[in-house]
Amino acid sequence: MGSSFDPSGSVAFDVGTGRIALSDGDPYVIVPAAALAALAAGQTDARGLGRAIGVKAAARVGRRLGGEAGSGRLDRSGTMPPAGAIGDRLRQASAEALVELLGGEIALLGLGNLRLERWGGAMVFVLDPCAMDARADDLVLGVIEGALSIATDREVSAAVVDRSPRAARILVGNPRAIAFAVERAQSGVFFTDIIRDLHAAPPEEAR
Amino acid sequence: MSPDDRREVLEQLLERVRRNAAARSFAPAAAETSGDLQPAVHTGDNGVDGALHGDETALPAASPPEHAEQDDASEPYLASPAPPPAGPSRPLVRFEFEDEQTATGDPYQIEALVLAEAAAAEAAARGLDDPLPGPSTIPPAMPPGPTAPGYGSGPLELDDLDSLGAPPLTSGEAMPPAWVPPLPPPPAIDEPPAYVAEPPAYVAEPPAYVAEPPAYVAEPPPSVTEIADDDESVIELDEADLASVPPEPMAPPEPLADPMTAAYEAGLGGAQAYDDQGPETDHAGFVDRQSIEDIEAAVLPTEEPASPAEVAHADPAPAPPRIEEPAPESQRKVRELDRPIDDALDGVDAEEEPPPESGEVESQRYPAQAAPIVDEVSADRRVDEPVHDEAALDEAPTPPPRSRLAADAGPSVTVIERPPPPDVAVAAYAGARPRADDSFGTLLDRALSLGE
């Protein structure tokens, strides 16, 4: 008889660091196949791929949040709850609970460890460690934007304001504020100064 | 030796000189030219004046005098080899004066007087004979230099005076030319560098600007002080002042006939300031007794004023009646009050006492009536001891707390301590702080609204 395939221990999920490794030891990321196909077909970009990953992750969080009331599973009809219902759950949830659930989902995808920093009114998500380097910042930004877009009706934009080989600090805000932050970050301004400027004056006057 | 004794001695000596000269005037002149007079070179300040007093003819030409600069010019030295010892001679004049130098005790004056008397006697004796064709053998009476006090102090004899005369020449012989020895070279005198007149560097400074003309204040003439014409203004002279009366002015100097002396005189210049005074006259330095008495009679008052001690012990003269002078105007001025005299309150002005004459202020004339101040509180005092003097308590410092006094008092004092607090809830917290809406949706909306 031929040798049988033993899959035991083939995939290692490090939920604490958000790293997925196979038997070869390299990190891997779990992406939706449709989104990857669309990317491969050229129908979308990395940010679109990331948005697809984030929306899927937030939907799972919403289901988990609703699952506490109904175990988060599919209802008896076998259909998913509506998005509005998922968004409300996300909004009603505490920041700590959302960070825990969303961070777990992102960690299972192999994107890294998620934490939330609040600088005054600003909200900064940090992937530390981040599974991908700076070349995939648009993918990471798409994941955050897609996940938060489930919890609000407003347009959500994100930008990397602080980047290191190991971690990435992502500022969340409206598109105007993020555009201002991107401009300041490209000019070398530290992210704390950018956040302070956002609190001090509107972006128009700051410019 | 008093001046009177000196005069007596001098008179005796002069008498002896006259008698000796009269006796020798008839004796043949001894033509001895022995070197009794030792050529001495006295070195003065310039080192040349001493040669003037010596006999130039006795100086050998080959042995010029040695000029030595000495700080102490009182010691002469011999410039020529030592002369042969002189014969037995009797000192004619030797004076041992005391330290006091008076006008009548100057040895130089006395010596000059003796020499002049001897010369006069010899001239009188020769006046009977034919005049000598040769030059005068009597040396000019030269006063000794002031820097040579030792000059003339040596013994002199009348024989020495006679030995100065040259041998008489016959009338048929022609007078040999006088041999003049070469003059000694002038001493090396350190002359100061030649004075070069330089124009003075005068920088005219601009006059200081004076904004205001000086104020000329005519000062009042000094007050004329009348000096009382009493006996204190008379100058009192004592014996010492009379003894130091300057002598009579000397006669003008006679011209020097000796060519050698004249040459030296011309060469020495101003260094012979003392010699320029010329020979002293017979009356120089002498004040006779009658003159002294006249001076004393003219200067001294008839009655000496009483000494201060005598004045002190004398009976006081009756005091003249004192005339009370009026008080100064400032004290007689009427005191002016600040308010009209009509508004003066009865008894107010009377209470004001005039300032005491002793200078004490009013507060010092009243004793302090305050109670003795207790500066410290003794800890040995019992706590329950009543304090009677309330004023002393007010003045005394704050006493220590009673707890400390009780602890120091001993075991007899009862200590009451605070009871323990009851075991009950003192404070009750009702309700709770409303928790902020930190839902994720709210935070997200706040973040999205940032920067709009």
XYZ file of C-alpha atoms in Angstrom:
659
model
C 0.000 0.000 0.000
C 1.062 3.534 -0.583
C 1.896 5.933 2.226
C -1.106 7.628 3.647
C -1.329 11.426 4.096
C -1.156 12.411 7.680
C -2.431 16.024 8.027
C -1.961 16.111 11.726
C 0.079 19.115 12.680
C 0.326 20.309 9.196
C -1.141 23.717 9.944
C -0.216 25.648 13.059
C -2.312 28.553 14.154
C -0.690 30.929 16.570
C -3.704 32.938 17.678
C -1.616 34.965 20.059
C 0.557 36.380 17.302
C -1.891 35.893 14.425
C 0.446 33.680 12.491
C -0.414 30.691 10.401
C 2.308 28.329 9.552
C 2.368 25.109 7.651
C 4.836 22.317 7.836
C 7.392 24.299 5.995
C 7.297 27.007 8.600
C 6.394 29.933 6.363
C 3.524 32.291 7.323
C 0.384 32.047 5.354
C -2.764 34.161 5.086
C -6.227 32.864 4.589
C -8.072 34.857 1.993
C -11.471 34.374 0.430
C -11.187 32.555 -2.832
C -13.635 34.791 -4.672
C -11.766 37.883 -3.673
C -8.507 36.315 -4.624
C -9.965 35.287 -7.959
C -11.192 38.792 -8.515
C -7.761 40.043 -7.725
C -6.260 37.539 -10.020
C -8.710 38.477 -12.705
C -7.806 42.087 -12.224
C -11.211 43.024 -11.144
C -10.057 44.468 -7.888
C -6.872 45.577 -6.164
C -5.173 44.739 -2.892
C -7.297 47.169 -1.006
C -10.418 45.568 -2.464
C -9.136 42.202 -1.473
C -8.545 43.510 1.984
C -12.021 44.982 2.177
C -13.474 41.628 1.237
C -11.447 39.987 3.969
C -12.500 42.610 6.524
C -16.208 42.462 5.747
C -16.154 38.733 6.081
C -14.351 38.988 9.375
C -16.751 41.588 10.794
C -19.696 39.464 9.715
C -18.294 36.618 11.670
C -17.786 38.891 14.665
C -21.384 40.024 14.381
C -22.528 36.512 14.293
C -20.453 35.779 17.326
C -21.989 38.735 19.039
C -25.431 37.588 18.101
C -24.456 34.087 19.004
C -24.115 35.083 22.563
C -27.765 35.689 22.351
C -28.297 32.837 19.876
C -24.901 31.064 19.865
C -23.834 32.901 16.687
C -24.641 30.143 14.537
C -26.771 30.105 11.556
C -30.343 30.350 12.340
C -32.554 27.472 12.005
C -33.494 28.572 8.513
C -29.893 28.314 7.504
C -29.585 31.888 6.428
C -27.262 34.625 7.679
C -28.718 37.471 9.715
C -29.067 40.753 7.909
C -26.119 43.140 7.777
C -27.953 45.830 9.629
C -28.421 43.484 12.438
C -24.762 42.571 12.389
C -23.781 46.256 12.335
C -25.970 47.014 15.296
C -24.383 44.290 17.246
C -20.998 45.624 16.458
C -21.986 49.111 17.474
C -23.564 48.010 20.663
C -20.666 45.920 21.611
C -17.991 47.326 23.775
C -14.637 48.292 22.348
C -12.908 45.608 24.339
C -15.305 42.921 23.144
C -15.042 43.999 19.559
C -11.280 44.133 19.689
C -11.243 40.678 21.203
C -13.570 39.149 18.606
C -12.246 41.036 15.620
C -8.702 40.488 16.701
C -9.371 36.807 16.977
C -10.795 36.651 13.488
C -7.844 38.551 12.067
C -5.474 36.334 13.969
C -7.128 33.212 12.442
C -6.578 34.685 8.996
C -2.918 34.974 9.742
C -2.783 38.766 9.491
C -1.288 39.405 12.906
C -2.244 40.523 16.335
C -4.751 43.345 16.597
C -5.062 45.988 19.354
C -6.845 49.295 19.592
C -5.317 52.631 20.742
C -7.443 55.632 21.549
C -5.627 58.941 21.276
C -8.264 61.340 22.449
C -11.051 61.064 19.956
C -8.888 59.359 17.391
C -8.917 55.603 16.932
C -5.716 53.823 15.962
C -5.576 50.060 15.175
C -2.253 48.407 15.545
C -1.116 45.115 14.019
C 1.775 44.001 16.099
C 3.122 41.841 14.760
C 1.936 42.297 11.248
C 2.233 39.193 9.034
C 2.970 41.177 5.926
C 5.460 43.897 5.223
C 4.840 47.413 4.000
C 4.241 46.243 0.512
C 0.862 44.854 1.606
C -0.200 47.975 3.557
C -3.117 48.517 1.176
C -4.329 45.007 1.884
C -4.141 45.616 5.632
C -5.870 48.994 5.286
C -8.617 47.325 3.241
C -9.169 44.766 6.010
C -9.673 47.489 8.644
C -11.847 49.620 6.417
C -14.010 46.651 5.421
C -14.486 45.512 9.016
C -15.485 48.958 10.306
C -17.711 49.671 7.394
C -20.106 47.040 8.750
C -20.537 48.982 12.016
C -21.353 52.378 10.519
C -23.080 53.888 7.587
C -20.444 56.510 7.097
C -17.485 56.208 4.803
C -14.527 54.877 6.675
C -10.972 55.513 5.580
C -7.697 54.360 7.068
C -4.034 55.184 6.660
C -0.771 53.836 7.994
C 0.737 56.641 10.044
C 3.498 54.642 11.683
C 5.243 51.724 10.150
C 7.960 49.429 11.254
C 9.123 46.085 9.835
C 7.267 44.317 12.561
C 4.223 46.502 13.306
C 1.854 48.866 11.594
C -0.153 51.662 13.206
C -3.362 52.434 11.325
C -5.390 55.654 11.846
C -9.129 55.472 11.228
C -11.199 58.488 10.240
C -13.122 60.243 7.568
C -11.518 60.461 4.123
C -10.607 64.165 4.568
C -8.825 63.663 7.821
C -7.053 60.603 6.522
C -5.912 62.466 3.449
C -4.455 65.157 5.745
C -2.751 62.531 7.838
C -1.280 60.817 4.830
C 0.135 64.053 3.589
C 1.677 64.847 6.938
C 3.001 61.350 7.371
C 4.725 61.443 3.983
C 6.381 64.674 5.026
C 7.863 62.905 8.014
C 5.612 64.165 10.760
C 5.300 61.794 13.670
C 1.899 60.229 14.132
C 1.313 61.861 17.531
C 1.757 65.293 15.966
C -0.645 64.355 13.227
C -3.260 63.286 15.734
C -2.691 66.472 17.728
C -3.160 68.559 14.613
C -6.373 66.741 13.878
C -7.622 67.617 17.311
C -6.448 71.220 17.082
C -8.028 72.421 13.873
C -9.957 71.205 10.901
C -7.883 69.817 8.060
C -8.684 72.757 5.855
C -7.286 75.269 8.250
C -4.356 73.061 9.056
C -3.403 73.037 5.467
C 86.117 129.520 81.536
C 83.939 132.528 81.575
C 84.250 135.298 79.016
C 85.726 137.596 81.610
C 88.477 135.141 82.339
C 89.155 134.826 78.665
C 89.468 138.550 78.317
C 91.912 138.699 81.140
C 94.015 135.967 79.652
C 93.987 137.680 76.296
C 94.984 140.967 77.764
C 97.896 139.329 79.528
C 98.964 137.624 76.352
C 98.744 140.822 74.371
C 100.853 142.588 76.927
C 103.472 139.917 76.704
C 103.437 140.154 72.942
C 103.950 143.885 73.010
C 106.788 143.643 75.430
C 108.487 140.897 73.515
C 108.087 142.747 70.245
C 109.520 145.931 71.698
C 112.519 144.021 73.042
C 113.187 142.341 69.730
C 112.689 145.462 67.632
C 116.245 146.619 68.504
C 117.826 143.190 67.998
C 119.304 142.329 64.555
C 116.837 140.553 62.388
C 117.642 136.928 62.284
C 117.804 135.775 58.752
C 116.754 132.298 59.531
C 114.685 130.623 56.978
C 114.222 127.403 58.718
C 111.124 125.551 57.984
C 109.316 126.228 61.174
C 106.219 126.905 59.262
C 105.338 123.614 57.909
C 103.720 123.760 54.548
C 100.415 122.132 55.100
C 97.838 121.446 52.542
C 94.393 121.455 53.926
C 91.961 119.679 51.894
C 88.658 121.275 51.910
C 85.674 120.431 49.949
C 87.386 121.278 46.723
C 90.778 120.154 47.884
C 92.662 123.302 46.876
C 91.938 125.925 49.441
C 94.497 124.541 51.815
C 97.369 125.498 49.527
C 96.518 129.114 49.945
C 97.446 129.121 53.589
C 100.778 127.500 53.195
C 104.034 129.027 52.166
C 104.249 128.399 48.480
C 107.933 129.065 48.387
C 108.581 126.197 50.714
C 106.855 123.745 48.458
C 109.284 121.752 46.395
C 108.363 121.817 42.759
C 109.059 118.134 42.337
C 106.586 117.139 44.937
C 103.239 118.555 44.135
C 100.749 118.358 46.878
C 98.666 115.339 46.989
C 95.064 116.128 46.867
C 93.033 113.672 48.656
C 89.350 113.858 48.934
C 88.340 113.408 52.470
C 84.975 113.465 53.893
C 86.252 114.804 57.124
C 88.187 117.886 56.196
C 89.160 118.613 59.730
C 92.320 116.532 59.547
C 95.097 118.124 57.564
C 97.808 116.039 56.116
C 101.315 116.791 55.056
C 101.936 116.967 51.373
C 105.679 117.401 51.591
C 108.238 115.307 53.349
C 108.339 115.764 57.040
C 110.345 118.838 57.901
C 113.184 118.663 60.331
C 112.123 118.958 63.880
C 111.805 122.498 64.972
C 113.939 123.912 67.644
C 112.833 124.337 71.150
C 110.021 126.745 71.029
C 107.536 127.915 73.502
C 103.990 128.063 72.434
C 102.793 131.544 72.489
C 99.110 131.072 72.103
C 97.269 127.942 72.894
C 93.703 128.047 73.763
C 91.635 125.286 75.053
C 88.131 126.449 74.606
C 85.059 124.870 75.817
C 82.363 123.769 73.525
C 80.715 127.102 73.735
C 81.777 129.236 70.812
C 81.055 132.858 71.359
C 81.984 135.966 69.515
C 84.612 136.775 72.024
C 86.167 133.338 72.191
C 86.926 132.580 68.572
C 90.476 131.245 68.440
C 90.953 132.428 64.873
C 90.079 135.925 65.796
C 92.425 135.845 68.705
C 95.226 134.475 66.580
C 94.616 137.074 63.935
C 94.722 139.708 66.609
C 98.005 138.436 67.935
C 99.525 138.357 64.466
C 98.311 141.831 63.772
C 99.810 143.100 66.988
C 103.120 141.459 66.193
C 103.120 142.900 62.702
C 102.338 146.346 64.012
C 105.143 146.135 66.513
C 107.617 145.039 63.885
C 106.507 147.758 61.538
C 106.918 150.311 64.256
C 110.399 149.032 64.982
C 111.434 149.130 61.334
C 109.927 152.504 60.863
C 112.949 153.910 62.668
C 115.368 152.331 60.183
C 115.538 152.666 56.446
C 112.796 150.941 54.575
C 113.764 147.524 53.366
C 114.223 147.274 49.650
C 112.812 143.752 49.525
C 109.297 142.721 49.705
C 107.484 142.601 52.938
C 108.371 139.654 55.000
C 105.199 139.804 56.946
C 102.770 137.381 55.480
C 99.364 138.727 54.812
C 96.992 138.091 57.552
C 94.849 135.495 56.032
C 92.029 134.147 58.008
C 91.881 130.430 58.059
C 89.404 128.704 55.951
C 86.199 127.695 57.531
C 86.818 124.138 56.534
C 90.136 124.017 58.280
C 89.363 124.421 61.934
C 92.667 122.925 62.851
C 94.494 125.716 61.203
C 96.053 127.999 63.653
C 95.583 125.649 66.509
C 99.240 124.692 66.293
C 101.736 126.496 68.455
C 103.046 129.758 67.103
C 106.079 131.586 68.266
C 107.287 135.076 67.728
C 110.531 133.632 66.432
C 108.556 132.106 63.698
C 107.188 135.476 62.816
C 110.691 136.880 62.594
C 111.931 133.997 60.506
C 109.553 134.957 57.764
C 111.639 138.016 56.938
C 114.074 137.748 54.041
C 117.727 138.782 54.499
C 118.189 142.453 53.885
C 119.702 143.287 50.569
C 122.318 145.860 49.963
C 121.316 149.004 48.213
C 123.813 148.471 45.296
C 122.492 145.083 44.276
C 119.798 144.750 41.765
C 116.765 143.040 43.026
C 116.771 139.520 41.677
C 113.690 138.505 39.884
C 111.343 136.714 42.102
C 111.245 133.007 41.442
C 107.751 131.850 41.169
C 107.299 128.151 41.483
C 104.961 126.550 39.091
C 101.493 126.355 40.341
C 100.270 122.972 41.257
C 97.938 121.510 38.752
C 94.369 122.249 39.532
C 92.637 119.410 41.143
C 90.287 117.315 39.223
C 86.929 118.614 40.078
C 84.005 116.610 39.097
C 82.000 119.124 37.322
C 78.435 118.435 36.499
C 77.609 117.968 32.848
C 77.251 121.088 30.867
C 73.827 122.479 31.018
C 72.169 122.538 27.712
C 69.385 124.931 27.624
C 66.422 123.313 26.071
C 63.338 125.204 25.203
C 60.660 124.278 27.655
C 57.900 122.257 26.216
C 54.994 124.417 26.988
C 51.619 123.250 25.955
C 49.071 125.884 26.250
C 45.986 124.356 27.703
C 42.719 125.868 26.737
C 41.238 127.826 29.520
C 38.408 126.144 31.299
C 35.105 127.553 30.353
C 33.503 129.272 33.215
C 29.833 129.680 32.777
C 29.394 132.096 35.558
C 31.729 134.835 36.525
C 33.234 134.315 39.888
C 31.361 135.958 42.598
C 33.464 138.453 44.349
C 32.266 138.704 47.835
C 33.676 141.545 49.686
C 34.704 140.101 52.945
C 34.279 142.341 55.922
C 37.476 143.731 57.245
C 38.879 141.788 60.104
C 37.946 143.050 63.447
C 40.545 145.071 65.168
C 41.708 143.323 68.225
C 43.076 145.500 70.854
C 46.083 144.073 72.504
C 46.414 144.978 76.054
C 49.517 146.860 76.839
C 50.769 144.636 79.576
C 54.171 143.433 80.550
C 53.761 140.095 78.792
C 54.309 141.641 75.399
C 57.832 142.722 76.348
C 60.460 140.361 75.088
C 62.555 139.043 77.842
C 66.214 138.429 77.221
C 68.404 136.341 79.385
C 72.151 136.004 79.685
C 72.339 133.492 76.852
C 70.646 135.875 74.479
C 73.008 138.630 75.471
C 76.025 136.412 75.020
C 74.904 135.548 71.510
C 74.624 139.146 70.390
C 76.233 139.313 66.984
C 79.458 141.238 66.808
C 79.868 144.512 65.141
C 80.129 144.480 61.397
C 83.587 143.905 60.165
C 85.572 146.354 58.150
C 85.720 145.834 54.396
C 88.509 143.480 53.353
C 91.758 144.944 52.337
C 93.038 144.196 48.842
C 95.561 141.422 48.685
C 98.914 142.622 47.445
C 100.501 139.203 47.110
C 100.418 138.092 43.467
C 100.365 134.434 44.475
C 97.483 134.927 46.763
C 95.682 136.930 44.137
C 96.255 134.181 41.600
C 94.873 131.619 43.945
C 92.050 133.883 44.835
C 91.138 134.303 41.219
C 91.413 130.587 40.574
C 89.336 129.495 43.452
C 86.386 131.659 42.624
C 83.345 131.320 44.762
C 84.799 128.526 46.827
C 86.491 131.127 48.977
C 83.301 132.702 50.151
C 84.605 132.810 53.649
C 87.902 134.291 52.553
C 86.106 137.013 50.663
C 85.099 138.467 53.935
C 88.645 139.677 54.262
C 90.862 139.811 57.269
C 89.213 140.455 60.520
C 89.757 143.720 62.227
C 91.013 144.225 65.679
C 87.514 144.775 67.019
C 86.051 141.759 65.398
C 84.424 139.434 67.859
C 84.846 141.691 70.847
C 82.122 143.459 72.710
C 83.402 145.389 75.586
C 81.750 145.393 78.924
C 80.336 148.870 78.656
C 78.511 147.940 75.478
C 77.007 144.891 77.152
C 75.838 146.967 80.040
C 74.310 149.492 77.691
C 72.491 146.769 75.848
C 71.231 145.289 79.021
C 70.074 148.632 80.277
C 68.254 149.301 77.060
C 66.598 145.922 76.712
C 65.869 144.639 80.155
C 62.958 146.225 81.995
C 63.554 147.935 85.222
C 61.488 145.460 87.204
C 61.107 141.887 86.279
C 57.501 140.767 86.017
C 56.276 138.463 88.680
C 56.449 134.802 87.901
C 53.228 132.863 87.447
C 53.774 131.135 90.762
C 53.988 134.431 92.539
C 50.925 135.667 90.810
C 49.064 132.570 91.927
C 49.957 133.060 95.573
C 49.283 136.724 95.544
C 46.200 138.036 97.200
C 43.407 138.440 94.742
C 42.516 141.934 93.908
C 39.057 143.059 94.857
C 36.693 142.104 92.137
C 35.226 144.980 90.269
C 31.490 145.406 90.569
C 29.844 143.074 88.120
C 27.606 144.717 85.679
C 24.844 142.384 84.643
C 24.551 142.371 80.975
C 21.096 142.134 79.511
C 20.081 138.681 78.406
C 20.321 137.887 74.720
C 17.405 138.879 72.662
C 16.507 135.294 71.876
C 15.827 134.571 75.536
C 13.831 137.704 76.093
C 11.538 137.022 73.200
C 7.961 136.405 74.185
C 6.759 132.898 73.548
C 4.254 132.766 70.779
C 1.390 130.345 71.067
C -0.133 128.479 68.194
C -3.618 129.610 69.088
C -4.872 132.987 70.121
C -4.375 133.755 73.710
C -8.082 134.342 74.130
C -8.780 130.681 73.397
C -6.408 129.426 76.005
C -8.017 126.921 78.273
C -7.756 127.370 81.929
C -5.380 124.931 83.464
C -4.052 123.520 80.255
C -1.181 125.862 79.818
C -0.508 125.845 83.513
C 0.017 122.091 83.473
C 2.781 122.407 81.004
C 5.868 122.508 83.003
C 8.893 124.242 81.671
C 11.718 121.932 80.687
C 13.873 121.122 83.675
C 17.238 122.691 83.855
C 18.862 119.370 84.551
C 17.986 118.172 81.109
C 15.837 115.286 82.241
C 12.797 114.510 80.238
C 9.466 114.416 81.893
C 9.084 110.683 81.678
C 12.260 110.154 83.623
C 11.023 112.066 86.601
C 8.146 109.720 87.339
C 8.776 106.285 88.787
C 7.367 103.306 86.982
C 4.199 102.106 88.673
C 3.740 98.946 86.647
C 3.501 95.642 88.463
C 6.489 93.343 88.285
C 6.373 91.353 85.110
C 6.586 87.615 85.428
C 8.964 86.625 82.744
C 8.692 82.921 83.163
C 6.277 80.466 84.679
C 7.732 77.872 86.874
C 6.753 74.321 86.060
C 6.765 73.464 89.755
C 3.646 75.483 90.324
C 0.623 73.374 90.901
C -2.014 73.367 88.264
C -4.853 73.946 90.661
C -3.044 76.856 92.248
C -5.206 79.911 91.738
C -3.702 82.861 90.095
C -4.636 86.021 91.899
C -2.834 88.553 89.807
C -4.745 88.809 86.568
C -2.500 91.553 85.287
C 0.493 89.324 85.715
C -1.275 86.629 83.753
C -1.874 89.044 80.923
C 1.731 90.079 80.817
C 3.153 86.619 81.314
C 3.943 84.442 78.339
C 1.653 81.641 77.320
C 1.951 78.794 79.828
C 2.695 75.304 78.616
C -0.235 72.992 77.970
C -1.848 71.385 80.957
C -1.132 67.923 79.663
C 2.576 68.523 80.006
C 2.111 69.989 83.421
C 0.024 67.000 84.406
C 2.645 64.589 83.169
C 5.318 66.409 85.095
C 3.209 66.565 88.234
C 3.438 62.821 88.956
C 1.028 59.899 89.380
C -1.469 61.925 91.369
C -2.856 63.515 88.206
C -5.701 61.649 86.530
C -5.261 61.199 82.812
C -8.416 61.052 80.792
C -7.901 59.603 77.358
C -10.215 59.764 74.424
C -12.443 56.673 74.117
C -12.034 54.525 71.011
C -14.239 55.472 68.036
C -17.507 53.509 67.644
C -17.503 50.699 65.099
C -20.081 52.173 62.770
C -20.070 53.254 59.155
C -19.319 56.920 59.310
C -19.867 57.533 55.593
C -22.383 55.968 53.222
C -21.853 55.949 49.464
C -25.108 56.000 47.561
C -25.415 55.336 43.853
C -22.576 55.094 41.338
C -20.919 57.238 38.775
C -22.685 56.942 35.453
C -20.443 55.055 33.100
C -19.608 56.777 29.870
C -20.995 55.369 26.661
C -17.921 53.672 25.388
C -19.630 51.414 22.920
C -17.703 50.707 19.855
C -20.228 52.476 17.654
C -19.952 55.670 19.641
C -16.237 55.635 19.641
C -16.231 54.956 15.961
C -18.503 57.822 15.215
C -16.331 60.127 17.316
C -13.303 59.006 15.456
C -14.938 59.504 12.117
C -16.044 62.960 13.048
C -12.496 64.008 13.960
C -11.129 66.555 11.584
C -14.317 67.341 9.795
